[in-house]
mmCIF file of N, CA and C in Angstrom:
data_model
loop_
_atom_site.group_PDB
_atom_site.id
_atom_site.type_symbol
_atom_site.label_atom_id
_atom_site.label_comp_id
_atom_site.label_asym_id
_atom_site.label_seq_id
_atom_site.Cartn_x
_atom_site.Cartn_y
_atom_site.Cartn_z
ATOM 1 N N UNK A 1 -0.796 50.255 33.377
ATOM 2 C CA UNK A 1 -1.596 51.444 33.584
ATOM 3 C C UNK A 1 -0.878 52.407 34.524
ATOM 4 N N UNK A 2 -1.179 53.303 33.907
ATOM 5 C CA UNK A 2 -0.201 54.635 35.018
ATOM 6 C C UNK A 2 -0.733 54.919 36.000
ATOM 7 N N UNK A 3 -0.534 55.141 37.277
ATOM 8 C CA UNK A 3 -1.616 55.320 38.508
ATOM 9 C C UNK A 3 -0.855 56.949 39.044
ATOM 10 N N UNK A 4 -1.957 57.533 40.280
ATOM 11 C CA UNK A 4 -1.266 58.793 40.923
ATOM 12 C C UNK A 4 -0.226 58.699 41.329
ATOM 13 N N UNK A 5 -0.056 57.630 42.003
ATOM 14 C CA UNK A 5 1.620 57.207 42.640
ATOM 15 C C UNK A 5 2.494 56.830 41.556
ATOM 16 N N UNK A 6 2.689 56.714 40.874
ATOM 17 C CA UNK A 6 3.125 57.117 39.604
ATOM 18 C C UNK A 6 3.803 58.164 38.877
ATOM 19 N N UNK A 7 2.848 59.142 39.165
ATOM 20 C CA UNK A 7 2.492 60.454 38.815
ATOM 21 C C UNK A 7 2.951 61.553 39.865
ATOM 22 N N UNK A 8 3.289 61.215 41.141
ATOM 23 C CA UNK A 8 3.737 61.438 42.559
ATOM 24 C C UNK A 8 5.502 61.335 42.035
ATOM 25 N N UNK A 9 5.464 60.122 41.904
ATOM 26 C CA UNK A 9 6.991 60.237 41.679
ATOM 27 C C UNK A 9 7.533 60.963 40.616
ATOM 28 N N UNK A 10 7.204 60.805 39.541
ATOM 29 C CA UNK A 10 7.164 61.604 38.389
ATOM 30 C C UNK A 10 7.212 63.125 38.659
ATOM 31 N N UNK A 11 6.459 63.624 39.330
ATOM 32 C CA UNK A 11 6.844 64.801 40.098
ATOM 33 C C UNK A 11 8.144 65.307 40.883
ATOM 34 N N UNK A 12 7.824 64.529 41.855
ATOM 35 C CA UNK A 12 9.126 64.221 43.045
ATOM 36 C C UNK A 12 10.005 64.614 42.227
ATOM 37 N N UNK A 13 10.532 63.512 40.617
ATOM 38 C CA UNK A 13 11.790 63.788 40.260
ATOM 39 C C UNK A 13 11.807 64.827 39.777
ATOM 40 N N UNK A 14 10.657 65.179 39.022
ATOM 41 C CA UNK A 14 10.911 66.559 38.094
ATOM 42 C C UNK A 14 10.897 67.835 38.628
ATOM 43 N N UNK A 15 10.848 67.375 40.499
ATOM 44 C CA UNK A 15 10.429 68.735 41.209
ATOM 45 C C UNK A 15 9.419 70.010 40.841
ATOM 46 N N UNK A 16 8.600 68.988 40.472
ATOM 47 C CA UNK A 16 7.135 70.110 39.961
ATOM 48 C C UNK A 16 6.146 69.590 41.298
ATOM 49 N N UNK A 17 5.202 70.290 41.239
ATOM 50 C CA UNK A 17 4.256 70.552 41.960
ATOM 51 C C UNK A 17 2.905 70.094 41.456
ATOM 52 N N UNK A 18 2.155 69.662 41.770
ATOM 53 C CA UNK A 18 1.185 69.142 40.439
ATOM 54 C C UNK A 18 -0.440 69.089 41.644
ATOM 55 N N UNK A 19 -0.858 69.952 41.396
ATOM 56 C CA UNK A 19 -2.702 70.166 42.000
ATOM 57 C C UNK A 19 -3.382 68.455 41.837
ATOM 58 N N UNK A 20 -4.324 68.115 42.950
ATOM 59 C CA UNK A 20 -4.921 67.227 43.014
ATOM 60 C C UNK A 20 -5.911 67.165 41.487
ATOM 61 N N UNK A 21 -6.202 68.367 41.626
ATOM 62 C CA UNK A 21 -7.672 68.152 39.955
ATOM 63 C C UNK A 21 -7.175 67.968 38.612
ATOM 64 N N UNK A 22 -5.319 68.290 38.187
ATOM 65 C CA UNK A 22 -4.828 67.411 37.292
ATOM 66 C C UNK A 22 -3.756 66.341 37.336
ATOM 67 N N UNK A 23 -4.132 65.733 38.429
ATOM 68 C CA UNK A 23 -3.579 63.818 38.100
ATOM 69 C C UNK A 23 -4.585 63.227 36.940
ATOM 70 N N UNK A 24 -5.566 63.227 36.681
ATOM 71 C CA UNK A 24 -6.447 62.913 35.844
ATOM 72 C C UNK A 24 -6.063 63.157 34.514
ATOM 73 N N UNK A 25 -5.708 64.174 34.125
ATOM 74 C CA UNK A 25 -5.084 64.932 33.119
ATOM 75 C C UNK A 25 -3.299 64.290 32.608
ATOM 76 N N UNK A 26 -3.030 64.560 34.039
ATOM 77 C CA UNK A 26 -1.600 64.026 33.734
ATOM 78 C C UNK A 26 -1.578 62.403 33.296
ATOM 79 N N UNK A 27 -2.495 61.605 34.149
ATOM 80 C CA UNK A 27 -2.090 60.165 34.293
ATOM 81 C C UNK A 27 -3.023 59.891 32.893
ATOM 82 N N UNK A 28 -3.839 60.497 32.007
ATOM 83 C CA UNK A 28 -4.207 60.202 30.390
ATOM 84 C C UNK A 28 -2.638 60.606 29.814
ATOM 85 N N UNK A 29 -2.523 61.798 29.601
ATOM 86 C CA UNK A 29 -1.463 61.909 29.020
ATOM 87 C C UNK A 29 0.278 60.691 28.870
ATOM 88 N N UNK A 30 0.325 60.493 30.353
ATOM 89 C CA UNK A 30 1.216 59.578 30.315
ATOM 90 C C UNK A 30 1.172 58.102 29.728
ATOM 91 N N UNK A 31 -0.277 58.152 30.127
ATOM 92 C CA UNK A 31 -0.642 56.651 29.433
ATOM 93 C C UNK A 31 -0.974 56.442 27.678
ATOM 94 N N UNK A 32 -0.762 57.586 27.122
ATOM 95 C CA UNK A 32 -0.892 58.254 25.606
ATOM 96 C C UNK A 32 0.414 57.526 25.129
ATOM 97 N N UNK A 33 1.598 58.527 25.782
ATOM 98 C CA UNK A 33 2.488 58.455 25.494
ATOM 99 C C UNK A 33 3.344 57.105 25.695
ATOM 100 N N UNK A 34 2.958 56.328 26.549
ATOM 101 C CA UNK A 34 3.603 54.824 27.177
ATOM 102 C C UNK A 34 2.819 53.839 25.906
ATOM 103 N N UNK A 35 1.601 53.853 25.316
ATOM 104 C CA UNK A 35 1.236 53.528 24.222
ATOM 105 C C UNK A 35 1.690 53.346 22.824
ATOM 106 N N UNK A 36 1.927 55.065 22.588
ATOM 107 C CA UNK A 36 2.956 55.191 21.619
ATOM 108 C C UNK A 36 4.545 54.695 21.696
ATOM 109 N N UNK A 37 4.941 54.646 22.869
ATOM 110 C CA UNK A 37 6.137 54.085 22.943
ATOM 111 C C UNK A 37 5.748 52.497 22.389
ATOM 112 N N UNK A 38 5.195 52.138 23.058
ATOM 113 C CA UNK A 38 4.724 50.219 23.190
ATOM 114 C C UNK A 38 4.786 50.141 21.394
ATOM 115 N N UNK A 39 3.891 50.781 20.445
ATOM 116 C CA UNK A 39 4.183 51.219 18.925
ATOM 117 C C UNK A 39 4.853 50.957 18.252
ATOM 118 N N UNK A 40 5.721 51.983 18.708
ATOM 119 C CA UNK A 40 7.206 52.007 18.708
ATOM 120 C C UNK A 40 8.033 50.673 18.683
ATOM 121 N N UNK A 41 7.726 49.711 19.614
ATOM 122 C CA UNK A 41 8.556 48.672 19.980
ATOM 123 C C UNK A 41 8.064 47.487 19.426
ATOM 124 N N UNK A 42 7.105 47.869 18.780
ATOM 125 C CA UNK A 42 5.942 46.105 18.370
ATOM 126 C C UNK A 42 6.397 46.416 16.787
ATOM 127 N N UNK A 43 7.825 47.199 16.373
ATOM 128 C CA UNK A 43 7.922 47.343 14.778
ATOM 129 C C UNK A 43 8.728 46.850 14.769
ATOM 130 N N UNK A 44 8.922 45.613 13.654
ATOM 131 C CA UNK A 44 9.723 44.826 13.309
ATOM 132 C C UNK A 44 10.849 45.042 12.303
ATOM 133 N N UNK A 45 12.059 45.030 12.820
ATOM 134 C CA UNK A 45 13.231 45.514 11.668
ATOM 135 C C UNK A 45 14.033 44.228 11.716
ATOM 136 N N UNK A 46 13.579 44.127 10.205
ATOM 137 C CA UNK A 46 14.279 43.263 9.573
ATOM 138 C C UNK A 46 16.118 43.408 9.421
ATOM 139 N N UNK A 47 16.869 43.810 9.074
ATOM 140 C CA UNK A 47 18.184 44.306 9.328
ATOM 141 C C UNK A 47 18.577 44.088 10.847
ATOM 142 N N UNK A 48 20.122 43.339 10.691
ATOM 143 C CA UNK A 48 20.914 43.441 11.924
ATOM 144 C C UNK A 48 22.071 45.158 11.325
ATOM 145 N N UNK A 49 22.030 45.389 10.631
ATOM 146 C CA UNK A 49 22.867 46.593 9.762
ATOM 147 C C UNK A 49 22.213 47.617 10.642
ATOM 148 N N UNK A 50 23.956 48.432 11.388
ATOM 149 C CA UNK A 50 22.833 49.673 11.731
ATOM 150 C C UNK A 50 23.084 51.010 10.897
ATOM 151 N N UNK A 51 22.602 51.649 10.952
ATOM 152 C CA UNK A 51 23.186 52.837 9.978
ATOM 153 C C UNK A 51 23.488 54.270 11.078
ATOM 154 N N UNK A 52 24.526 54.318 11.309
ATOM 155 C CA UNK A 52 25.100 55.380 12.036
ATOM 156 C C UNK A 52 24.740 56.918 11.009
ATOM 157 N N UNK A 53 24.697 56.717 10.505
ATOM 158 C CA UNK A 53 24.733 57.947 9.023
ATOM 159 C C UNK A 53 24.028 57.454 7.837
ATOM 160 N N UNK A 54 23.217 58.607 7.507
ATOM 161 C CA UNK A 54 22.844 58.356 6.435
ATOM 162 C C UNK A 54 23.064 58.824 5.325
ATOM 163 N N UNK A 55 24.740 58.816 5.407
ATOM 164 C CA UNK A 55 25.389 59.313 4.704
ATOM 165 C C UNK A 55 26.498 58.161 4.478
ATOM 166 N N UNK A 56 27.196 57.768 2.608
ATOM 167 C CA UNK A 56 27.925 56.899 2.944
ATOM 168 C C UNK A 56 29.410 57.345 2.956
ATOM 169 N N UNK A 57 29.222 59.359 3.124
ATOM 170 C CA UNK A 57 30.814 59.283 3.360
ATOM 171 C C UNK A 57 31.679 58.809 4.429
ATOM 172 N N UNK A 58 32.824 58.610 3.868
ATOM 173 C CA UNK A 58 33.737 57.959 4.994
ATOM 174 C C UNK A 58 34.737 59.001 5.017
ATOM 175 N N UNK A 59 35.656 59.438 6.168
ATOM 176 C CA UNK A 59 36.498 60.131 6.493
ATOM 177 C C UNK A 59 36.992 60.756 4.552
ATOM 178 N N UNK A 60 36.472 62.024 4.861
ATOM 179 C CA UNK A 60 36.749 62.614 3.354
ATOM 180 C C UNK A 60 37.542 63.863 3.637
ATOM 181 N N UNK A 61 38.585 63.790 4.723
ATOM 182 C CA UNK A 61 39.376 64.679 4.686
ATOM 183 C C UNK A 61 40.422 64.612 4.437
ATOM 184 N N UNK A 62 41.122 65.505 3.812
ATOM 185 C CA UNK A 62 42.836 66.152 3.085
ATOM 186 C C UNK A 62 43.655 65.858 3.954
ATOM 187 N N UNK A 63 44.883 65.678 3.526
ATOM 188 C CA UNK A 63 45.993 65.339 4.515
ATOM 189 C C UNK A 63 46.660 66.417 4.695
ATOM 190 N N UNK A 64 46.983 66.531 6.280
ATOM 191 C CA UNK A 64 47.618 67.966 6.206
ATOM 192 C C UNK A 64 49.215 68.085 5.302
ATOM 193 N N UNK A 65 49.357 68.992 4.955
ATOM 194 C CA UNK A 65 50.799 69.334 4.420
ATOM 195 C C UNK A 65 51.018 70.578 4.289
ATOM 196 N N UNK A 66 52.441 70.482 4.812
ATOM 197 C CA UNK A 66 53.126 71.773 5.013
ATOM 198 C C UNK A 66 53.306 72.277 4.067
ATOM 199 N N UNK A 67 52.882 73.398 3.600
ATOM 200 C CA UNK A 67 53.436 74.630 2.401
ATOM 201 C C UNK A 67 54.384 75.602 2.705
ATOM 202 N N UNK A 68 54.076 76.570 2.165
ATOM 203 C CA UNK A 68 54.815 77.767 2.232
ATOM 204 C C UNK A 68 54.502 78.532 3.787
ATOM 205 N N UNK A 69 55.369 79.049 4.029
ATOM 206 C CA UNK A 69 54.663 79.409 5.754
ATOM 207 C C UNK A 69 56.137 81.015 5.806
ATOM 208 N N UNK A 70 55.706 81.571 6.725
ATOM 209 C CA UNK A 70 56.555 82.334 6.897
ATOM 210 C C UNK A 70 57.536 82.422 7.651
ATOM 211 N N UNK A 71 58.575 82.575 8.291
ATOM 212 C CA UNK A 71 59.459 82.482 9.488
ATOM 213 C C UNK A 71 58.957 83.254 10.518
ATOM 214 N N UNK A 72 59.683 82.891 11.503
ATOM 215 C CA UNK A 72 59.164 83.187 13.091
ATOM 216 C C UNK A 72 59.782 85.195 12.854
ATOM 217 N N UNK A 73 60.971 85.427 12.639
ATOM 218 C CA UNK A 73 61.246 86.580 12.562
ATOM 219 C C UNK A 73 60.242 87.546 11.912
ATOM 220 N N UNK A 74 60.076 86.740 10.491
ATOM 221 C CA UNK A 74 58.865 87.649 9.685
ATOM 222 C C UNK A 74 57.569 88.023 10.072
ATOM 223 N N UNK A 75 56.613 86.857 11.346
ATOM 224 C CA UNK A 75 55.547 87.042 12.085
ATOM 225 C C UNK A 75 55.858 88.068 13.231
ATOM 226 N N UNK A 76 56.896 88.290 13.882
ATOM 227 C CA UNK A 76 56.997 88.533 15.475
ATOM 228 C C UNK A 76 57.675 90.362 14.675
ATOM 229 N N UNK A 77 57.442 90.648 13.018
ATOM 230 C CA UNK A 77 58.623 91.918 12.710
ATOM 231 C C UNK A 77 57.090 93.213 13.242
ATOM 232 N N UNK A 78 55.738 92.577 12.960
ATOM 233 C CA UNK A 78 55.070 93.860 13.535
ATOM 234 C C UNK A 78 54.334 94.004 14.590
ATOM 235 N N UNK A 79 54.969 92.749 15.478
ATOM 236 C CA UNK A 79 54.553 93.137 16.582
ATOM 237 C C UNK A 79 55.047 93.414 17.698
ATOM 238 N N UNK A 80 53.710 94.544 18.772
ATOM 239 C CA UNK A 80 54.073 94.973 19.361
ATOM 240 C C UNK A 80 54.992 94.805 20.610
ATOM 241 N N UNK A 81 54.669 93.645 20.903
ATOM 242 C CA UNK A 81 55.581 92.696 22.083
ATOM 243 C C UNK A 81 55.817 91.813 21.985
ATOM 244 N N UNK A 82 57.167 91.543 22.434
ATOM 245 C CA UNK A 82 57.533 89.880 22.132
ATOM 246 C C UNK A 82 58.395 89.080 23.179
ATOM 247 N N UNK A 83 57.746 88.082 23.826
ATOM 248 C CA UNK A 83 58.897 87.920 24.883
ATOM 249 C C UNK A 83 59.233 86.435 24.594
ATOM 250 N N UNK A 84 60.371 85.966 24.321
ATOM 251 C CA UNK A 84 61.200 84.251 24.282
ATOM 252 C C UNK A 84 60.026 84.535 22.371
ATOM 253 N N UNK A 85 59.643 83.305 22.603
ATOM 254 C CA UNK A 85 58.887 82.885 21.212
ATOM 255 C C UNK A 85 57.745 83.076 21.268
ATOM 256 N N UNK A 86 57.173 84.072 21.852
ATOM 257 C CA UNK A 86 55.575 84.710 22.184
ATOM 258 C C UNK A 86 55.487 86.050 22.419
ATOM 259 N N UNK A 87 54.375 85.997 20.706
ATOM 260 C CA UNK A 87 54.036 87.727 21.443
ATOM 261 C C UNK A 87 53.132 87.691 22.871
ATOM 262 N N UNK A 88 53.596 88.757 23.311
ATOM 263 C CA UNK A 88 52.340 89.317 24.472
ATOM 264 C C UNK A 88 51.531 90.124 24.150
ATOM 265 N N UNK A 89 50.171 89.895 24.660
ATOM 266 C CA UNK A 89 49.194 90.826 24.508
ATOM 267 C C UNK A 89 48.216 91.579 25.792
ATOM 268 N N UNK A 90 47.794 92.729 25.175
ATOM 269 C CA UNK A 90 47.248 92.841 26.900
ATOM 270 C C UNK A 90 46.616 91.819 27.417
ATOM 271 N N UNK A 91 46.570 92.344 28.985
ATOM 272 C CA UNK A 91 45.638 91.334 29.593
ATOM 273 C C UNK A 91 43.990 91.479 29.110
ATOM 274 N N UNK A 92 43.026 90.551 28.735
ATOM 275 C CA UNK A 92 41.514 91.148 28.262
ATOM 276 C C UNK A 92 40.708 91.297 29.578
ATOM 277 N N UNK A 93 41.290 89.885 30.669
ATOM 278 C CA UNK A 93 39.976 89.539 31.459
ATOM 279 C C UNK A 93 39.943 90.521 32.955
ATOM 280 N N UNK A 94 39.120 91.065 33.484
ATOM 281 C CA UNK A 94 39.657 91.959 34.811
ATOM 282 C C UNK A 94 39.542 91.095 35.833
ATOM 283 N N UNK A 95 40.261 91.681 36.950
ATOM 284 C CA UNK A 95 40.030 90.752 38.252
ATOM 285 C C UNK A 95 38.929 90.818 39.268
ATOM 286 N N UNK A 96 37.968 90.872 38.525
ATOM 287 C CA UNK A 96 36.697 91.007 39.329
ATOM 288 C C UNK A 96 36.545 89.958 39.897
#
């Protein structure tokens, strides 16, 4: 059974504030929900199998491979700056 002290701490952690005239309110509610949990736990599953997904794909991705690609000269021919093997670009972020 859920009691005010209970309901005290429950507070404490959640750093709420909670009026004397709904502990009454609160401590039904909690005891609703500690019920439904208990429910919850009195259901019997047959299966040790867990199912991560309920899906039975398995890794369904392509292997990378290199194609056709362009050369470094042909990427770096329209742009505006280029320093070693990197374009530069403005700076975006300010120094605020």
């Amino acid at each position: 059974m859920v009691t005010n002290e209970m309901i005290d701490h429950l507070a404490d952690l959640s750093k709420l504030y909670i009026n004397e005239k709904d502990y009454e309110k609160y401590v039904k509610q909690c005891s609703d929900i500690l019920t439904e949990i208990n429910k919850i736990n009195l259901v019997e599953i047959k299966t040790d199998e867990i199912m991560i997904s309920p899906s039975d794909n398995v890794n369904c991705y392509s292997e990378d491979v290199i194609e056709s690609h362009i050369s470094k000269d042909l990427a770096f021919k329209n742009a505006k700056r280029v320093k070693g093997d990197y374009i530069t670009v403005p700076k975006v972020l300010g120094d605020e």
